[in-house]
């Protein structure tokens, strides 16, 4: 059975919990995601721990954002850990994105457009011309032109971004919540089924799975719902 196109966000309090969660969900999902907090606490060891014997794809979500030379060095440093995906902020500009792509040729560079925690009011306050769809579309086009082969956007912008960049670019969507789940600190959210229908390729899901009493069962249930809703 093919693993579901889900990246489980391993936002765990410690390395042992992250590795346990990864082991439980790996039979059902294609990818596990290591975020900034876990990586800052445990460093490169976390990648080997969550990858385990399964060899599951690791999405290293560091959202690098600095001058091109610094991002180049950082991307080169983590590329030796063989992450499948590494994030950078699209707002860092085309030279920065290109630097990451060139420094980590065996890792897919995913440009983060607009964080899912930001509302329209937030965008206006930080000076990013909106509405969110327009800001995301501009950053998506800029990123792909600079060499990014993946983009991170909320489910609300997936259809717009797909129309902008066409096929062949991986669209990764955080802010995915199964029906009935709390949105927590995410603002622009959708169900897994809707996000895939709109054109997403990889769904980032964290607390609805890892906050469950049985993360493996929760991952299996979401994977099964996606199979039922997919093309027959």
mmCIF file of C-alpha atoms in Angstrom:
data_model
loop_
_atom_site.group_PDB
_atom_site.id
_atom_site.type_symbol
_atom_site.label_atom_id
_atom_site.label_comp_id
_atom_site.label_asym_id
_atom_site.label_seq_id
_atom_site.Cartn_x
_atom_site.Cartn_y
_atom_site.Cartn_z
ATOM 1 C CA UNK A 1 0.000 0.000 0.000
ATOM 2 C CA UNK A 2 1.413 3.389 -1.015
ATOM 3 C CA UNK A 3 2.186 5.747 1.849
ATOM 4 C CA UNK A 4 -0.057 8.807 2.019
ATOM 5 C CA UNK A 5 1.340 12.184 0.884
ATOM 6 C CA UNK A 6 1.595 13.444 4.439
ATOM 7 C CA UNK A 7 4.549 14.964 6.302
ATOM 8 C CA UNK A 8 3.997 14.434 10.005
ATOM 9 C CA UNK A 9 5.354 17.367 11.987
ATOM 10 C CA UNK A 10 7.399 15.850 14.826
ATOM 11 C CA UNK A 11 7.104 18.789 17.230
ATOM 12 C CA UNK A 12 8.102 16.626 20.168
ATOM 13 C CA UNK A 13 9.392 17.631 23.610
ATOM 14 C CA UNK A 14 12.410 15.331 23.329
ATOM 15 C CA UNK A 15 14.349 13.172 20.885
ATOM 16 C CA UNK A 16 12.973 9.873 22.167
ATOM 17 C CA UNK A 17 9.369 10.998 21.650
ATOM 18 C CA UNK A 18 10.136 12.267 18.154
ATOM 19 C CA UNK A 19 11.734 8.941 17.206
ATOM 20 C CA UNK A 20 8.805 6.995 18.682
ATOM 21 C CA UNK A 21 6.256 9.075 16.785
ATOM 22 C CA UNK A 22 8.246 8.641 13.578
ATOM 23 C CA UNK A 23 8.282 4.883 14.023
ATOM 24 C CA UNK A 24 4.528 4.784 14.597
ATOM 25 C CA UNK A 25 3.538 6.883 11.583
ATOM 26 C CA UNK A 26 6.124 5.716 9.037
ATOM 27 C CA UNK A 27 4.068 2.738 7.795
ATOM 28 C CA UNK A 28 1.294 5.134 6.776
ATOM 29 C CA UNK A 29 2.929 8.380 5.579
ATOM 30 C CA UNK A 30 5.644 9.283 3.098
ATOM 31 C CA UNK A 31 7.515 11.878 5.139
ATOM 32 C CA UNK A 32 8.342 13.131 8.633
ATOM 33 C CA UNK A 33 9.113 16.774 9.335
ATOM 34 C CA UNK A 34 11.768 18.056 11.728
ATOM 35 C CA UNK A 35 11.224 21.668 12.712
ATOM 36 C CA UNK A 36 13.411 24.412 14.077
ATOM 37 C CA UNK A 37 12.895 23.718 17.787
ATOM 38 C CA UNK A 38 13.789 20.034 17.614
ATOM 39 C CA UNK A 39 16.788 20.671 15.373
ATOM 40 C CA UNK A 40 18.087 23.475 17.594
ATOM 41 C CA UNK A 41 17.798 21.274 20.680
ATOM 42 C CA UNK A 42 19.393 18.095 19.330
ATOM 43 C CA UNK A 43 21.206 19.091 16.143
ATOM 44 C CA UNK A 44 22.067 16.645 13.369
ATOM 45 C CA UNK A 45 21.436 13.609 15.601
ATOM 46 C CA UNK A 46 17.703 14.179 15.287
ATOM 47 C CA UNK A 47 17.741 13.349 11.584
ATOM 48 C CA UNK A 48 19.228 9.898 12.049
ATOM 49 C CA UNK A 49 16.944 9.239 15.012
ATOM 50 C CA UNK A 50 13.701 9.972 13.188
ATOM 51 C CA UNK A 51 14.831 8.373 9.928
ATOM 52 C CA UNK A 52 15.543 5.107 11.728
ATOM 53 C CA UNK A 53 15.838 1.880 9.810
ATOM 54 C CA UNK A 54 12.868 2.696 7.596
ATOM 55 C CA UNK A 55 14.679 5.341 5.580
ATOM 56 C CA UNK A 56 11.555 7.532 5.583
ATOM 57 C CA UNK A 57 11.906 10.874 3.782
ATOM 58 C CA UNK A 58 12.915 13.663 6.164
ATOM 59 C CA UNK A 59 11.633 17.194 5.630
ATOM 60 C CA UNK A 60 13.997 19.604 7.421
ATOM 61 C CA UNK A 61 11.930 22.705 8.065
ATOM 62 C CA UNK A 62 14.482 25.340 9.109
ATOM 63 C CA UNK A 63 13.079 28.230 7.028
ATOM 64 C CA UNK A 64 16.504 29.692 6.331
ATOM 65 C CA UNK A 65 16.436 33.463 5.811
ATOM 66 C CA UNK A 66 19.702 35.414 5.638
ATOM 67 C CA UNK A 67 22.112 36.881 3.115
ATOM 68 C CA UNK A 68 22.865 34.507 0.210
ATOM 69 C CA UNK A 69 26.372 33.583 1.370
ATOM 70 C CA UNK A 70 25.156 32.608 4.840
ATOM 71 C CA UNK A 71 22.233 30.594 3.516
ATOM 72 C CA UNK A 72 24.559 28.863 1.061
ATOM 73 C CA UNK A 73 26.830 27.770 3.904
ATOM 74 C CA UNK A 74 23.926 26.633 6.064
ATOM 75 C CA UNK A 75 22.309 24.665 3.234
ATOM 76 C CA UNK A 76 25.624 23.008 2.396
ATOM 77 C CA UNK A 77 26.134 22.089 6.064
ATOM 78 C CA UNK A 78 22.775 20.355 6.441
ATOM 79 C CA UNK A 79 22.813 18.735 2.986
ATOM 80 C CA UNK A 80 25.256 16.124 4.300
ATOM 81 C CA UNK A 81 22.381 14.867 6.488
ATOM 82 C CA UNK A 82 20.509 13.980 3.282
ATOM 83 C CA UNK A 83 17.175 15.635 4.008
ATOM 84 C CA UNK A 84 14.683 15.124 1.207
ATOM 85 C CA UNK A 85 13.378 18.696 1.586
ATOM 86 C CA UNK A 86 14.839 21.858 3.115
ATOM 87 C CA UNK A 87 12.896 25.103 3.542
ATOM 88 C CA UNK A 88 14.006 28.674 2.971
ATOM 89 C CA UNK A 89 11.945 31.863 3.175
ATOM 90 C CA UNK A 90 10.888 33.151 -0.238
ATOM 91 C CA UNK A 91 11.070 36.680 1.169
ATOM 92 C CA UNK A 92 14.850 36.274 1.307
ATOM 93 C CA UNK A 93 14.836 36.983 -2.414
ATOM 94 C CA UNK A 94 15.954 35.238 -5.590
ATOM 95 C CA UNK A 95 19.711 35.401 -4.950
ATOM 96 C CA UNK A 96 19.258 33.721 -1.560
ATOM 97 C CA UNK A 97 17.005 31.006 -2.972
ATOM 98 C CA UNK A 98 19.422 30.322 -5.821
ATOM 99 C CA UNK A 99 22.295 30.091 -3.331
ATOM 100 C CA UNK A 100 20.448 27.392 -1.364
ATOM 101 C CA UNK A 101 19.585 25.440 -4.518
ATOM 102 C CA UNK A 102 23.204 25.465 -5.693
ATOM 103 C CA UNK A 103 24.603 24.568 -2.257
ATOM 104 C CA UNK A 104 22.347 21.524 -1.763
ATOM 105 C CA UNK A 105 21.824 19.961 -5.207
ATOM 106 C CA UNK A 106 20.574 16.631 -3.858
ATOM 107 C CA UNK A 107 17.973 18.228 -1.577
ATOM 108 C CA UNK A 108 14.696 19.700 -2.752
ATOM 109 C CA UNK A 109 14.603 23.370 -1.784
ATOM 110 C CA UNK A 110 11.119 24.474 -0.753
ATOM 111 C CA UNK A 111 10.432 28.205 -0.573
ATOM 112 C CA UNK A 112 8.012 29.281 2.161
ATOM 113 C CA UNK A 113 5.691 31.950 0.777
ATOM 114 C CA UNK A 114 3.515 33.380 3.570
ATOM 115 C CA UNK A 115 3.306 31.718 6.984
ATOM 116 C CA UNK A 116 -0.078 30.125 7.693
ATOM 117 C CA UNK A 117 -0.205 31.938 11.044
ATOM 118 C CA UNK A 118 -0.451 35.332 9.311
ATOM 119 C CA UNK A 119 -3.827 36.952 8.673
ATOM 120 C CA UNK A 120 -4.612 39.660 6.127
ATOM 121 C CA UNK A 121 -4.243 42.261 8.885
ATOM 122 C CA UNK A 122 -0.825 40.871 9.787
ATOM 123 C CA UNK A 123 0.333 41.153 6.182
ATOM 124 C CA UNK A 124 -0.697 44.801 6.064
ATOM 125 C CA UNK A 125 1.085 45.573 9.326
ATOM 126 C CA UNK A 126 4.394 44.086 8.177
ATOM 127 C CA UNK A 127 4.166 45.893 4.864
ATOM 128 C CA UNK A 128 3.608 42.899 2.589
ATOM 129 C CA UNK A 129 1.133 43.998 -0.079
ATOM 130 C CA UNK A 130 -1.888 41.733 -0.034
ATOM 131 C CA UNK A 131 -4.317 40.189 -0.204
ATOM 132 C CA UNK A 132 -2.646 36.943 0.837
ATOM 133 C CA UNK A 133 -3.373 35.228 -2.493
ATOM 134 C CA UNK A 134 -1.518 37.966 -4.377
ATOM 135 C CA UNK A 135 1.448 38.011 -2.005
ATOM 136 C CA UNK A 136 1.773 34.224 -2.158
ATOM 137 C CA UNK A 137 1.486 34.186 -5.950
ATOM 138 C CA UNK A 138 4.236 36.802 -6.346
ATOM 139 C CA UNK A 139 6.583 34.996 -3.978
ATOM 140 C CA UNK A 140 5.830 31.647 -5.624
ATOM 141 C CA UNK A 141 6.710 32.918 -9.098
ATOM 142 C CA UNK A 142 9.891 34.578 -7.817
ATOM 143 C CA UNK A 143 10.967 31.383 -6.048
ATOM 144 C CA UNK A 144 10.454 29.081 -9.002
ATOM 145 C CA UNK A 145 12.338 31.480 -11.274
ATOM 146 C CA UNK A 146 15.218 31.314 -8.772
ATOM 147 C CA UNK A 147 15.331 27.519 -8.930
ATOM 148 C CA UNK A 148 13.088 26.313 -6.076
ATOM 149 C CA UNK A 149 11.331 23.085 -7.040
ATOM 150 C CA UNK A 150 8.880 23.146 -4.126
ATOM 151 C CA UNK A 151 6.732 25.811 -2.494
ATOM 152 C CA UNK A 152 5.050 26.040 0.892
ATOM 153 C CA UNK A 153 1.692 27.799 0.966
ATOM 154 C CA UNK A 154 -1.544 27.521 2.912
ATOM 155 C CA UNK A 155 -4.375 25.386 1.525
ATOM 156 C CA UNK A 156 -6.259 28.581 0.696
ATOM 157 C CA UNK A 157 -3.661 29.538 -1.917
ATOM 158 C CA UNK A 158 -2.914 26.121 -3.439
ATOM 159 C CA UNK A 159 -5.169 26.530 -6.453
ATOM 160 C CA UNK A 160 -3.842 30.031 -7.137
ATOM 161 C CA UNK A 161 -0.226 28.902 -6.867
ATOM 162 C CA UNK A 162 -0.781 25.853 -9.068
ATOM 163 C CA UNK A 163 -2.275 28.083 -11.744
ATOM 164 C CA UNK A 164 0.717 30.428 -11.428
ATOM 165 C CA UNK A 165 3.578 27.903 -11.547
ATOM 166 C CA UNK A 166 2.011 24.992 -13.436
ATOM 167 C CA UNK A 167 2.752 21.320 -12.936
ATOM 168 C CA UNK A 168 6.161 19.976 -11.927
ATOM 169 C CA UNK A 169 6.532 22.100 -8.781
ATOM 170 C CA UNK A 170 5.797 20.355 -5.485
ATOM 171 C CA UNK A 171 3.218 22.213 -3.414
ATOM 172 C CA UNK A 172 3.487 21.632 0.320
ATOM 173 C CA UNK A 173 0.616 22.753 2.533
ATOM 174 C CA UNK A 174 0.723 23.275 6.289
ATOM 175 C CA UNK A 175 -2.445 24.411 8.017
ATOM 176 C CA UNK A 176 -4.118 21.089 7.225
ATOM 177 C CA UNK A 177 -6.656 19.985 9.809
ATOM 178 C CA UNK A 178 -9.011 16.989 9.623
ATOM 179 C CA UNK A 179 -12.664 17.959 10.040
ATOM 180 C CA UNK A 180 -13.398 18.636 13.712
ATOM 181 C CA UNK A 181 -9.792 19.431 14.681
ATOM 182 C CA UNK A 182 -8.894 22.701 16.392
ATOM 183 C CA UNK A 183 -7.025 25.201 14.204
ATOM 184 C CA UNK A 184 -4.700 26.223 17.091
ATOM 185 C CA UNK A 185 -2.242 28.911 15.886
ATOM 186 C CA UNK A 186 -2.964 28.350 12.207
ATOM 187 C CA UNK A 187 -5.228 30.898 10.509
ATOM 188 C CA UNK A 188 -5.600 29.772 6.883
ATOM 189 C CA UNK A 189 -6.589 26.098 7.175
ATOM 190 C CA UNK A 190 -8.416 23.344 5.238
ATOM 191 C CA UNK A 191 -9.149 19.627 5.489
ATOM 192 C CA UNK A 192 -6.671 17.132 3.968
ATOM 193 C CA UNK A 193 -9.183 16.079 1.326
ATOM 194 C CA UNK A 194 -9.812 19.675 0.219
ATOM 195 C CA UNK A 195 -6.100 20.543 0.119
ATOM 196 C CA UNK A 196 -5.340 17.586 -2.167
ATOM 197 C CA UNK A 197 -8.338 18.326 -4.362
ATOM 198 C CA UNK A 198 -7.069 21.887 -4.818
ATOM 199 C CA UNK A 199 -3.669 20.686 -6.018
ATOM 200 C CA UNK A 200 -1.439 20.094 -2.994
ATOM 201 C CA UNK A 201 1.226 17.385 -3.273
ATOM 202 C CA UNK A 202 2.309 17.028 0.361
ATOM 203 C CA UNK A 203 0.213 17.799 3.449
ATOM 204 C CA UNK A 204 1.893 18.875 6.682
ATOM 205 C CA UNK A 205 -0.078 17.552 9.656
ATOM 206 C CA UNK A 206 1.180 17.687 13.216
ATOM 207 C CA UNK A 207 -0.947 17.850 16.323
ATOM 208 C CA UNK A 208 -4.032 16.065 14.921
ATOM 209 C CA UNK A 209 -1.710 13.037 14.595
ATOM 210 C CA UNK A 210 0.968 13.455 17.271
ATOM 211 C CA UNK A 211 -1.511 14.759 19.859
ATOM 212 C CA UNK A 212 -3.595 11.616 19.487
ATOM 213 C CA UNK A 213 -3.373 8.828 22.087
ATOM 214 C CA UNK A 214 -2.274 6.569 19.202
ATOM 215 C CA UNK A 215 -0.375 8.567 16.528
ATOM 216 C CA UNK A 216 -0.029 5.523 14.308
ATOM 217 C CA UNK A 217 -3.769 4.915 14.258
ATOM 218 C CA UNK A 218 -4.453 8.603 13.667
ATOM 219 C CA UNK A 219 -2.058 8.651 10.705
ATOM 220 C CA UNK A 220 -3.607 5.474 9.321
ATOM 221 C CA UNK A 221 -7.118 6.938 9.597
ATOM 222 C CA UNK A 222 -6.192 10.125 7.729
ATOM 223 C CA UNK A 223 -4.346 8.110 5.082
ATOM 224 C CA UNK A 224 -7.407 5.905 4.620
ATOM 225 C CA UNK A 225 -9.684 8.933 4.277
ATOM 226 C CA UNK A 226 -7.447 10.323 1.542
ATOM 227 C CA UNK A 227 -7.539 7.024 -0.347
ATOM 228 C CA UNK A 228 -11.351 6.953 -0.127
ATOM 229 C CA UNK A 229 -11.647 10.517 -1.391
ATOM 230 C CA UNK A 230 -9.095 10.119 -4.177
ATOM 231 C CA UNK A 231 -9.714 9.174 -7.796
ATOM 232 C CA UNK A 232 -11.377 5.829 -8.184
#
